[in-house]
C-alpha cells in the first residue's frame, strides 16, 4: 500500500515570488508520481508526472517537480507565481505493478497567491 | 472533445432516498473509477472498474454501489444515503496502457440532509 503526505495544508505567497509545495510518499514498491491542480469549482487537471528517467520533470504552466528517491519526495516548484495559480494542488502516487491506474492522493495544499 | 461528464453537478437530498450519479466518457477508456473528496482527507477511491462487467472496491466502498454495463458509463448508486456521504464526488477514466493519464469529470457536490 502507498501513502502520500502533503505537509502544508495552506501556502500563502506573493505574486512573482517562488513557491515550493512539498510532497512525501511511502511505498514498498516502485511508483509513478503525479501532481494535479484543482481550480475552484472544477475537476482535477494533470500538472505533471514522473514515470522514469530524468528526476526533474517539467509540467504545464511553468511548474516543475523533482523526484528524490532517497528522500521519497516529489516537491513541486514554480520560480514565479501568478494570481491565476491560486488553486488546490494534490500530489498522488500509483503502483507501477498495478498498471498505474489507481491513484492514492495526498490531502492537498491550498496555494493562495496574493498581490 | 475528449471528456468525462457527470450528472447532476449539484444534488441535495434526504437521508434514505436512493440516488444515482451518472458518469460517462467518450474516450473508449477501459478503466473508470469514483473518488470522493473531503476537506483535509484529499481524494479517496470508492470503486473502480477495469472493463465492462468488471468492478471492484476501492478504499471507501461502504454505502455505495456501481455498475458497468457499457464501456462508456459508470454510474454511482447510493441505495440509502446518509449525511456522512455528503461530499464532492469525482469520476475518472483512463486506458489500461501503463502510465496513461487519468481524466477527471467536473465533480458532483452531494448534500444529504
XYZ file of N, CA and C in Angstrom:
684
model
N 0.843 -1.198 0.000
C 0.000 0.000 0.000
C 0.876 1.244 0.000
N 0.327 2.281 -0.597
C 1.067 3.541 -0.657
C 0.377 4.596 0.199
N 1.123 5.595 0.563
C 0.543 6.757 1.239
C 1.296 8.001 0.785
N 0.608 9.126 0.856
C 1.178 10.393 0.414
C 0.948 11.431 1.511
N 1.988 12.176 1.813
C 1.892 13.223 2.821
C 2.201 14.566 2.198
N 1.257 15.469 2.310
C 1.497 16.857 1.906
C 1.529 17.658 3.207
N 2.698 18.128 3.540
C 2.924 18.683 4.863
C 2.216 20.016 5.090
N 1.981 20.746 4.030
C 1.390 22.081 4.167
C -0.033 22.072 3.648
N -0.987 22.402 4.501
C -2.369 22.454 4.035
C -2.645 23.765 3.287
N -1.925 24.829 3.685
C -2.086 26.118 3.009
C -0.728 26.770 2.830
N -0.532 27.378 1.665
C 0.703 28.113 1.408
C 0.336 29.464 0.810
N 0.499 30.539 1.587
C 0.296 31.885 1.032
C 1.603 32.390 0.434
N 1.506 33.072 -0.689
C 2.715 33.590 -1.332
C 2.331 34.830 -2.135
N 3.272 35.765 -2.247
C 3.014 36.957 -3.037
C 3.274 36.676 -4.512
N 2.550 37.401 -5.337
C 2.729 37.257 -6.777
C 4.168 37.531 -7.162
N 4.674 36.767 -8.102
C 6.024 36.809 -8.651
C 7.072 36.201 -7.725
N 6.677 35.741 -6.568
C 7.606 35.058 -5.673
C 7.685 33.583 -6.062
N 8.771 32.910 -5.678
C 8.854 31.467 -5.933
C 8.049 30.689 -4.898
N 7.692 29.479 -5.264
C 6.933 28.643 -4.328
C 7.371 27.198 -4.443
N 7.315 26.507 -3.310
C 7.557 25.058 -3.295
C 6.453 24.407 -2.484
N 5.802 23.420 -3.060
C 4.787 22.630 -2.376
C 5.388 21.255 -2.132
N 5.350 20.826 -0.884
C 6.068 19.620 -0.517
C 5.183 18.380 -0.577
N 5.801 17.283 -0.993
C 5.107 16.002 -1.081
C 6.095 14.897 -0.735
N 5.715 14.053 0.201
C 6.490 12.857 0.518
C 5.580 11.647 0.384
N 6.150 10.547 -0.033
C 5.342 9.349 -0.224
C 5.991 8.162 0.479
N 5.172 7.146 0.667
C 5.652 5.898 1.246
C 5.108 4.753 0.411
N 5.990 3.846 0.034
C 5.546 2.694 -0.759
C 6.588 1.597 -0.679
N 6.113 0.353 -0.708
C 7.026 -0.786 -0.683
C 7.404 -1.220 -2.093
N 6.757 -0.612 -3.090
C 7.044 -0.952 -4.481
C 7.326 0.335 -5.248
N 7.791 0.167 -6.476
C 8.044 1.344 -7.308
C 6.739 2.021 -7.673
N 6.793 3.329 -7.773
C 5.578 4.103 -8.022
C 5.774 5.097 -9.154
N 4.653 5.497 -9.717
C 4.590 6.681 -10.550
C 4.136 7.830 -9.641
N 4.536 9.040 -9.964
C 4.206 10.196 -9.135
C 3.549 11.276 -9.990
N 2.573 11.950 -9.400
C 1.783 12.937 -10.127
C 1.532 14.166 -9.259
N 1.352 15.283 -9.939
C 0.776 16.470 -9.330
C -0.440 16.875 -10.154
N -1.553 17.098 -9.438
C -2.776 17.584 -10.044
C -3.116 18.947 -9.455
N -3.819 19.754 -10.251
C -4.295 21.053 -9.783
C -5.808 21.080 -9.900
N -6.426 21.687 -8.896
C -7.880 21.836 -8.905
C -8.216 23.309 -8.713
N -8.697 23.934 -9.775
C -9.150 25.317 -9.672
C -10.543 25.333 -9.055
N -10.940 26.440 -8.460
C -12.236 26.500 -7.777
C -13.378 26.004 -8.651
N -14.169 25.112 -8.077
C -15.361 24.575 -8.739
C -15.056 23.814 -10.034
N -13.874 23.254 -10.117
C -13.525 22.475 -11.287
C -12.985 21.101 -10.886
N -12.835 20.244 -11.871
C -12.238 18.942 -11.641
C -10.723 19.033 -11.565
N -10.075 17.896 -11.517
C -8.617 17.856 -11.405
C -7.971 17.840 -12.780
N -6.872 18.562 -12.878
C -6.120 18.633 -14.120
C -4.688 18.204 -13.843
N -4.151 17.367 -14.705
C -2.781 16.897 -14.505
C -1.784 18.017 -14.790
N -0.914 18.272 -13.808
C 0.156 19.265 -13.972
C 1.404 18.629 -14.563
N 1.802 17.523 -13.971
C 2.998 16.816 -14.433
C 3.030 15.434 -13.800
N 3.921 14.597 -14.348
C 4.050 13.255 -13.816
C 5.482 12.761 -13.967
N 5.867 11.911 -13.036
C 7.159 11.240 -13.112
C 6.898 9.750 -13.301
N 7.467 9.219 -14.378
C 7.315 7.792 -14.653
C 8.652 7.090 -14.514
N 9.681 7.646 -15.130
C 11.028 7.102 -15.069
C 11.959 8.119 -15.714
N 13.267 7.831 -15.687
C 14.213 8.690 -16.378
C 14.616 9.887 -15.551
N 14.726 11.027 -16.198
C 15.196 12.237 -15.538
C 14.349 12.551 -14.314
N 15.029 12.873 -13.222
C 14.294 13.124 -11.981
C 13.651 14.505 -11.944
N 14.022 15.385 -12.848
C 13.401 16.705 -12.930
C 12.347 16.668 -14.020
N 11.135 16.925 -13.609
C 10.011 16.828 -14.546
C 9.393 18.207 -14.736
N 9.188 18.576 -15.965
C 8.545 19.869 -16.243
C 7.108 19.632 -16.659
N 6.229 20.522 -16.162
C 4.819 20.378 -16.475
C 4.252 21.619 -17.121
N 2.937 21.726 -17.035
C 2.279 22.882 -17.634
C 2.350 24.090 -16.717
N 2.091 25.244 -17.291
C 2.010 26.497 -16.523
C 3.289 26.852 -15.773
N 4.433 26.367 -16.239
C 5.703 26.735 -15.645
C 6.085 25.973 -14.389
N 5.319 24.963 -14.023
C 5.638 24.158 -12.846
C 6.651 23.063 -13.184
N 7.416 22.683 -12.171
C 8.320 21.555 -12.296
C 8.392 20.839 -10.952
N 8.832 19.593 -10.992
C 8.957 18.817 -9.764
C 10.187 17.941 -9.875
N 10.753 17.641 -8.728
C 11.945 16.797 -8.703
C 11.706 15.566 -7.856
N 11.955 14.426 -8.457
C 11.822 13.156 -7.766
C 13.113 12.871 -7.023
N 13.007 12.622 -5.720
C 14.173 12.276 -4.916
C 13.900 10.940 -4.251
N 14.488 9.900 -4.796
C 14.177 8.558 -4.315
C 14.666 8.327 -2.886
N 15.835 8.846 -2.555
C 16.378 8.604 -1.226
C 15.547 9.280 -0.139
N 14.962 10.414 -0.482
C 14.118 11.124 0.486
C 12.636 10.850 0.250
N 12.327 10.012 -0.689
C 10.934 9.691 -1.075
C 10.090 10.965 -1.158
N 10.610 11.898 -1.926
C 9.902 13.169 -2.070
C 9.670 13.499 -3.533
N 8.710 14.362 -3.749
C 8.371 14.813 -5.113
C 7.802 16.226 -4.977
N 8.653 17.153 -4.636
C 8.218 18.530 -4.368
C 7.955 19.297 -5.655
N 6.934 20.110 -5.612
C 6.513 20.917 -6.771
C 7.035 22.338 -6.612
N 7.551 22.901 -7.699
C 8.119 24.248 -7.614
C 7.680 25.096 -8.798
N 7.659 26.411 -8.544
C 7.484 27.365 -9.619
C 8.292 28.598 -9.251
N 9.132 29.083 -10.159
C 10.033 30.190 -9.822
C 9.327 31.526 -9.622
N 8.161 31.702 -10.232
C 7.468 32.980 -10.124
C 5.982 32.730 -10.315
N 5.213 32.890 -9.247
C 3.786 32.541 -9.333
C 2.955 33.734 -9.787
N 1.781 33.384 -10.290
C 0.833 34.387 -10.760
C -0.474 34.203 -9.996
N -1.249 35.267 -9.964
C -2.551 35.212 -9.283
C -3.359 34.010 -9.755
N -3.269 33.706 -11.027
C -4.068 32.619 -11.612
C -3.617 31.237 -11.136
N -2.517 31.154 -10.410
C -2.060 29.877 -9.852
C -2.774 29.530 -8.558
N -3.572 30.440 -8.050
C -4.358 30.164 -6.845
C -5.269 28.980 -7.103
N -5.073 27.922 -6.326
C -5.793 26.672 -6.552
C -5.373 25.685 -5.464
N -5.989 24.514 -5.505
C -5.554 23.445 -4.612
C -4.736 22.449 -5.427
N -3.650 22.005 -4.840
C -2.715 21.127 -5.526
C -2.639 19.796 -4.783
N -2.744 18.721 -5.553
C -2.714 17.387 -4.987
C -1.549 16.594 -5.553
N -0.814 15.967 -4.652
C 0.214 15.015 -5.031
C -0.409 13.620 -4.988
N -0.026 12.757 -5.916
C -0.599 11.419 -5.963
C 0.445 10.414 -6.428
N 0.248 9.168 -6.013
C 1.125 8.086 -6.457
C 0.276 6.944 -6.983
N 0.885 6.126 -7.830
C 0.235 4.886 -8.249
C 1.283 3.794 -8.329
N 0.826 2.606 -8.082
C 1.684 1.433 -8.029
C 2.019 0.967 -9.445
N 3.283 0.944 -9.793
C 3.690 0.522 -11.133
C 3.229 -0.894 -11.427
N 3.336 -1.770 -10.449
C 2.992 -3.171 -10.688
C 1.508 -3.339 -10.952
N 0.695 -2.412 -10.484
C -0.741 -2.473 -10.721
C -1.154 -1.788 -12.004
N -0.203 -1.413 -12.818
C -0.522 -0.756 -14.085
C -0.624 0.743 -13.982
N -0.573 1.238 -12.781
C -0.550 2.681 -12.605
C -1.898 3.361 -12.662
N -2.988 2.606 -12.637
C -4.295 3.241 -12.753
C -4.810 3.796 -11.436
N -4.656 3.051 -10.338
C -5.243 3.523 -9.089
C -4.351 4.578 -8.454
N -4.926 5.727 -8.201
C -4.189 6.838 -7.610
C -4.466 6.931 -6.122
N -3.400 7.135 -5.350
C -3.532 7.445 -3.926
C -3.106 8.890 -3.753
N -4.019 9.701 -3.227
C -3.801 11.144 -3.146
C -3.352 11.581 -1.769
N -2.624 12.683 -1.761
C -2.377 13.391 -0.523
C -3.590 14.238 -0.160
N -3.499 14.933 0.945
C -4.637 15.698 1.447
C -4.774 17.065 0.800
N -3.821 17.433 -0.030
C -3.934 18.676 -0.773
C -3.256 19.858 -0.096
N -2.792 20.797 -0.917
C -2.213 22.049 -0.442
C -2.909 23.199 -1.164
N -3.489 24.089 -0.389
C -4.154 25.254 -0.966
C -3.111 26.355 -1.168
N -2.865 26.685 -2.423
C -1.931 27.769 -2.742
C -2.727 29.044 -2.950
N -2.397 30.053 -2.151
C -3.081 31.342 -2.293
C -2.054 32.394 -2.684
N -2.207 32.932 -3.866
C -1.287 33.941 -4.376
C -1.902 35.308 -4.140
N -1.147 36.168 -3.478
C -1.642 37.491 -3.121
C -0.854 38.572 -3.850
N -1.525 39.701 -4.049
C -0.866 40.809 -4.733
C 0.114 41.520 -3.804
N -14.645 16.619 -28.451
C -13.722 16.901 -27.347
C -13.730 15.732 -26.368
N -12.517 15.276 -26.015
C -12.399 14.189 -25.052
C -12.814 14.680 -23.673
N -13.740 13.968 -23.054
C -14.176 14.440 -21.753
C -14.871 13.355 -20.952
N -14.935 13.633 -19.637
C -15.708 12.838 -18.698
C -16.824 13.747 -18.176
N -18.051 13.290 -18.296
C -19.177 14.093 -17.847
C -19.854 13.422 -16.667
N -20.368 14.240 -15.780
C -21.082 13.751 -14.610
C -22.397 14.513 -14.482
N -23.413 13.805 -14.041
C -24.693 14.449 -13.754
C -25.364 13.784 -12.555
N -26.000 14.605 -11.710
C -26.009 16.072 -11.754
C -24.708 16.674 -11.218
N -24.539 17.951 -11.365
C -23.378 18.631 -10.793
C -23.605 18.967 -9.322
N -24.855 19.226 -8.985
C -25.211 19.533 -7.605
C -26.470 18.758 -7.255
N -26.511 18.238 -6.029
C -27.668 17.467 -5.601
C -27.830 17.590 -4.100
N -29.035 17.971 -3.691
C -29.396 17.985 -2.277
C -30.506 16.965 -2.112
N -30.343 16.049 -1.158
C -31.337 15.012 -0.958
C -31.513 14.767 0.540
N -32.369 13.824 0.857
C -32.623 13.496 2.256
C -32.164 12.089 2.550
N -31.928 11.829 3.795
C -31.472 10.502 4.231
C -32.412 9.408 3.751
N -31.832 8.376 3.160
C -32.603 7.211 2.769
C -33.194 7.233 1.376
N -33.125 8.332 0.681
C -33.717 8.422 -0.655
C -32.689 8.035 -1.706
N -32.908 6.894 -2.348
C -31.952 6.365 -3.315
C -31.623 7.377 -4.408
N -30.355 7.415 -4.784
C -29.960 8.311 -5.874
C -28.849 7.679 -6.704
N -28.754 8.175 -7.926
C -27.711 7.726 -8.848
C -27.007 8.936 -9.429
N -25.698 8.893 -9.441
C -24.886 9.900 -10.109
C -24.285 9.248 -11.350
N -24.553 9.834 -12.485
C -24.067 9.224 -13.720
C -22.686 9.738 -14.089
N -21.941 8.901 -14.795
C -20.623 9.249 -15.302
C -20.489 8.640 -16.684
N -20.020 9.431 -17.630
C -19.850 8.952 -18.984
C -18.570 9.518 -19.570
N -17.856 8.684 -20.337
C -16.630 9.138 -21.003
C -16.684 8.768 -22.475
N -16.069 9.616 -23.305
C -16.114 9.403 -24.756
C -14.763 9.050 -25.341
N -13.866 8.490 -24.512
C -12.512 8.202 -24.945
C -12.253 6.710 -25.105
N -13.290 5.901 -24.997
C -13.172 4.452 -25.128
C -12.216 3.861 -24.078
N -12.187 4.472 -22.900
C -11.304 4.004 -21.837
C -11.858 2.750 -21.184
N -10.947 1.841 -20.829
C -11.351 0.625 -20.114
C -11.536 0.895 -18.622
N -10.641 1.706 -18.068
C -10.613 1.913 -16.621
C -11.447 3.124 -16.240
N -12.345 2.937 -15.262
C -13.119 4.043 -14.718
C -13.173 3.890 -13.205
N -13.267 5.025 -12.518
C -13.298 4.953 -11.059
C -14.055 6.134 -10.476
N -14.457 5.982 -9.236
C -15.117 7.030 -8.481
C -14.284 7.378 -7.255
N -14.170 8.686 -7.003
C -13.488 9.198 -5.821
C -14.446 10.130 -5.078
N -14.226 10.221 -3.779
C -14.879 11.267 -3.023
C -13.797 12.165 -2.420
N -14.110 13.456 -2.384
C -13.170 14.438 -1.865
C -13.770 15.104 -0.637
N -13.048 15.033 0.462
C -13.488 15.641 1.712
C -12.373 16.522 2.255
N -12.723 17.645 2.858
C -11.701 18.570 3.373
C -10.745 17.870 4.323
N -9.461 18.089 4.089
C -8.446 17.502 4.959
C -8.152 16.041 4.697
N -8.904 15.425 3.791
C -8.703 13.996 3.505
C -8.273 13.750 2.075
N -8.316 14.748 1.248
C -7.959 14.567 -0.154
C -9.005 13.747 -0.879
N -8.590 13.050 -1.923
C -9.490 12.188 -2.691
C -9.254 10.733 -2.304
N -10.341 10.029 -2.114
C -10.254 8.612 -1.779
C -11.096 7.820 -2.759
N -10.555 6.693 -3.204
C -11.235 5.902 -4.212
C -12.368 5.089 -3.605
N -13.534 5.102 -4.263
C -14.708 4.388 -3.774
C -14.809 3.015 -4.457
N -14.896 3.024 -5.759
C -14.962 1.817 -6.585
C -14.208 2.082 -7.885
N -13.812 1.000 -8.533
C -13.225 1.129 -9.844
C -13.678 -0.028 -10.728
N -13.436 0.153 -12.027
C -13.804 -0.868 -12.995
C -12.721 -0.963 -14.050
N -12.291 -2.195 -14.311
C -11.240 -2.412 -15.305
C -11.821 -2.620 -16.717
N -13.119 -2.929 -16.769
C -13.767 -3.110 -18.064
C -15.241 -3.437 -17.827
N -15.971 -3.654 -18.889
C -17.407 -3.946 -18.771
C -17.602 -5.164 -17.876
N -18.541 -5.027 -16.938
C -18.913 -6.104 -16.010
C -17.796 -6.483 -15.036
N -16.744 -5.669 -14.938
C -15.644 -5.931 -14.004
C -15.507 -4.734 -13.075
N -15.962 -4.906 -11.823
C -15.859 -3.816 -10.859
C -15.228 -4.337 -9.575
N -14.655 -3.430 -8.797
C -14.035 -3.830 -7.538
C -14.004 -2.663 -6.577
N -13.903 -3.000 -5.293
C -13.929 -1.993 -4.247
C -12.615 -1.217 -4.205
N -12.771 0.062 -3.895
C -11.606 0.889 -3.618
C -11.367 0.958 -2.118
N -10.990 2.119 -1.656
C -10.639 2.267 -0.237
C -11.835 2.561 0.678
N -12.886 3.154 0.126
C -14.040 3.538 0.959
C -15.351 3.157 0.281
N -15.618 1.849 0.072
C -16.779 1.434 -0.709
C -18.098 1.355 0.068
N -18.044 1.431 1.400
C -19.258 1.194 2.194
C -20.335 2.222 1.870
N -21.541 1.729 1.593
C -22.678 2.596 1.318
C -22.865 2.945 -0.146
N -22.009 2.406 -1.008
C -22.054 2.703 -2.440
C -22.161 1.425 -3.266
N -22.742 1.578 -4.439
C -22.744 0.516 -5.443
C -22.384 1.136 -6.779
N -21.886 0.295 -7.682
C -21.603 0.752 -9.038
C -22.028 -0.342 -10.001
N -22.099 0.022 -11.261
C -22.321 -0.972 -12.311
C -21.559 -0.540 -13.554
N -21.227 -1.510 -14.389
C -20.525 -1.187 -15.644
C -21.105 -2.093 -16.734
N -22.253 -1.686 -17.230
C -22.931 -2.453 -18.270
C -22.469 -2.050 -19.662
N -21.999 -0.829 -19.780
C -21.464 -0.341 -21.048
C -20.094 0.252 -20.761
N -19.263 0.255 -21.776
C -17.902 0.731 -21.574
C -17.864 2.204 -21.212
N -18.747 2.998 -21.774
C -18.667 4.441 -21.588
C -19.281 4.924 -20.276
N -20.119 4.128 -19.627
C -20.870 4.605 -18.452
C -20.489 3.866 -17.181
N -20.472 4.609 -16.080
C -20.081 4.018 -14.798
C -20.851 4.749 -13.691
N -22.130 4.456 -13.515
C -22.926 5.164 -12.522
C -22.580 4.773 -11.086
N -22.711 5.737 -10.204
C -22.507 5.545 -8.764
C -23.887 5.583 -8.111
N -24.189 4.550 -7.339
C -25.504 4.408 -6.741
C -25.402 4.462 -5.224
N -26.237 5.311 -4.638
C -26.359 5.333 -3.181
C -27.750 4.838 -2.851
N -27.842 3.617 -2.353
C -29.138 2.987 -2.116
C -29.889 3.684 -0.979
N -29.171 4.039 0.064
C -29.796 4.687 1.222
C -28.810 5.726 1.771
N -28.794 6.893 1.133
C -27.776 7.884 1.506
C -27.888 8.320 2.964
N -26.744 8.625 3.538
C -26.712 9.130 4.913
C -25.875 10.422 4.919
N -26.045 11.239 5.954
C -25.328 12.530 5.994
C -23.813 12.407 5.856
N -23.224 11.297 6.287
C -21.760 11.161 6.167
C -21.316 10.900 4.726
N -22.273 10.811 3.821
C -21.937 10.703 2.399
C -22.008 12.063 1.698
N -22.279 13.093 2.466
C -22.170 14.450 1.936
C -20.721 14.690 1.553
N -20.496 14.995 0.275
C -19.127 15.076 -0.208
C -19.125 15.602 -1.639
N -17.918 15.758 -2.171
C -17.716 16.097 -3.575
C -17.202 14.834 -4.267
N -17.905 14.418 -5.305
C -17.592 13.158 -5.970
C -17.024 13.411 -7.360
N -15.980 12.651 -7.675
C -15.355 12.744 -8.988
C -15.306 11.373 -9.646
N -15.638 11.366 -10.921
C -15.456 10.200 -11.758
C -14.192 10.410 -12.577
N -13.460 9.332 -12.858
C -12.238 9.438 -13.639
C -12.154 8.249 -14.588
N -11.442 8.441 -15.688
C -11.246 7.329 -16.623
C -9.850 7.378 -17.213
N -9.374 6.207 -17.641
C -8.085 6.124 -18.328
C -8.046 4.833 -19.114
N -7.085 4.752 -20.021
C -6.901 3.481 -20.708
C -6.092 2.569 -19.787
N -5.965 1.324 -20.174
C -5.197 0.371 -19.361
C -3.729 0.322 -19.794
N -3.386 1.135 -20.772
C -1.971 1.241 -21.141
C -1.231 1.792 -19.934
N -0.119 1.149 -19.600
C 0.593 1.555 -18.397
C 0.971 3.023 -18.446
N 0.802 3.668 -17.348
C 1.115 5.081 -17.111
C 0.260 6.052 -17.916
N -0.888 5.602 -18.416
C -1.754 6.535 -19.143
C -2.385 7.536 -18.182
N -2.698 8.699 -18.706
C -3.249 9.769 -17.887
C -4.685 9.486 -17.508
N -5.043 9.851 -16.275
C -6.443 9.760 -15.860
C -7.123 11.103 -16.105
N -8.308 11.030 -16.650
C -9.109 12.210 -16.910
C -10.244 12.261 -15.894
N -10.436 13.448 -15.323
C -11.436 13.602 -14.289
C -12.649 14.375 -14.790
N -13.809 13.997 -14.284
C -15.012 14.757 -14.539
C -15.028 16.033 -13.701
N -16.040 16.871 -13.870
C -16.108 18.167 -13.203
C -16.546 18.091 -11.746
N -17.028 16.930 -11.324
C -17.428 16.775 -9.925
C -18.923 16.908 -9.709
N -19.409 16.219 -8.680
C -20.804 16.303 -8.246
C -20.808 16.597 -6.762
N -21.390 17.728 -6.415
C -21.447 18.078 -4.994
C -22.762 17.554 -4.430
N -22.673 16.606 -3.509
C -23.848 15.964 -2.920
C -23.996 16.379 -1.462
N -25.206 16.792 -1.125
C -25.544 17.093 0.268
C -26.689 16.190 0.681
N -26.486 15.456 1.770
C -27.529 14.573 2.297
C -27.985 15.136 3.641
N -29.258 15.510 3.685
C -29.791 16.140 4.915
C -30.368 15.102 5.865
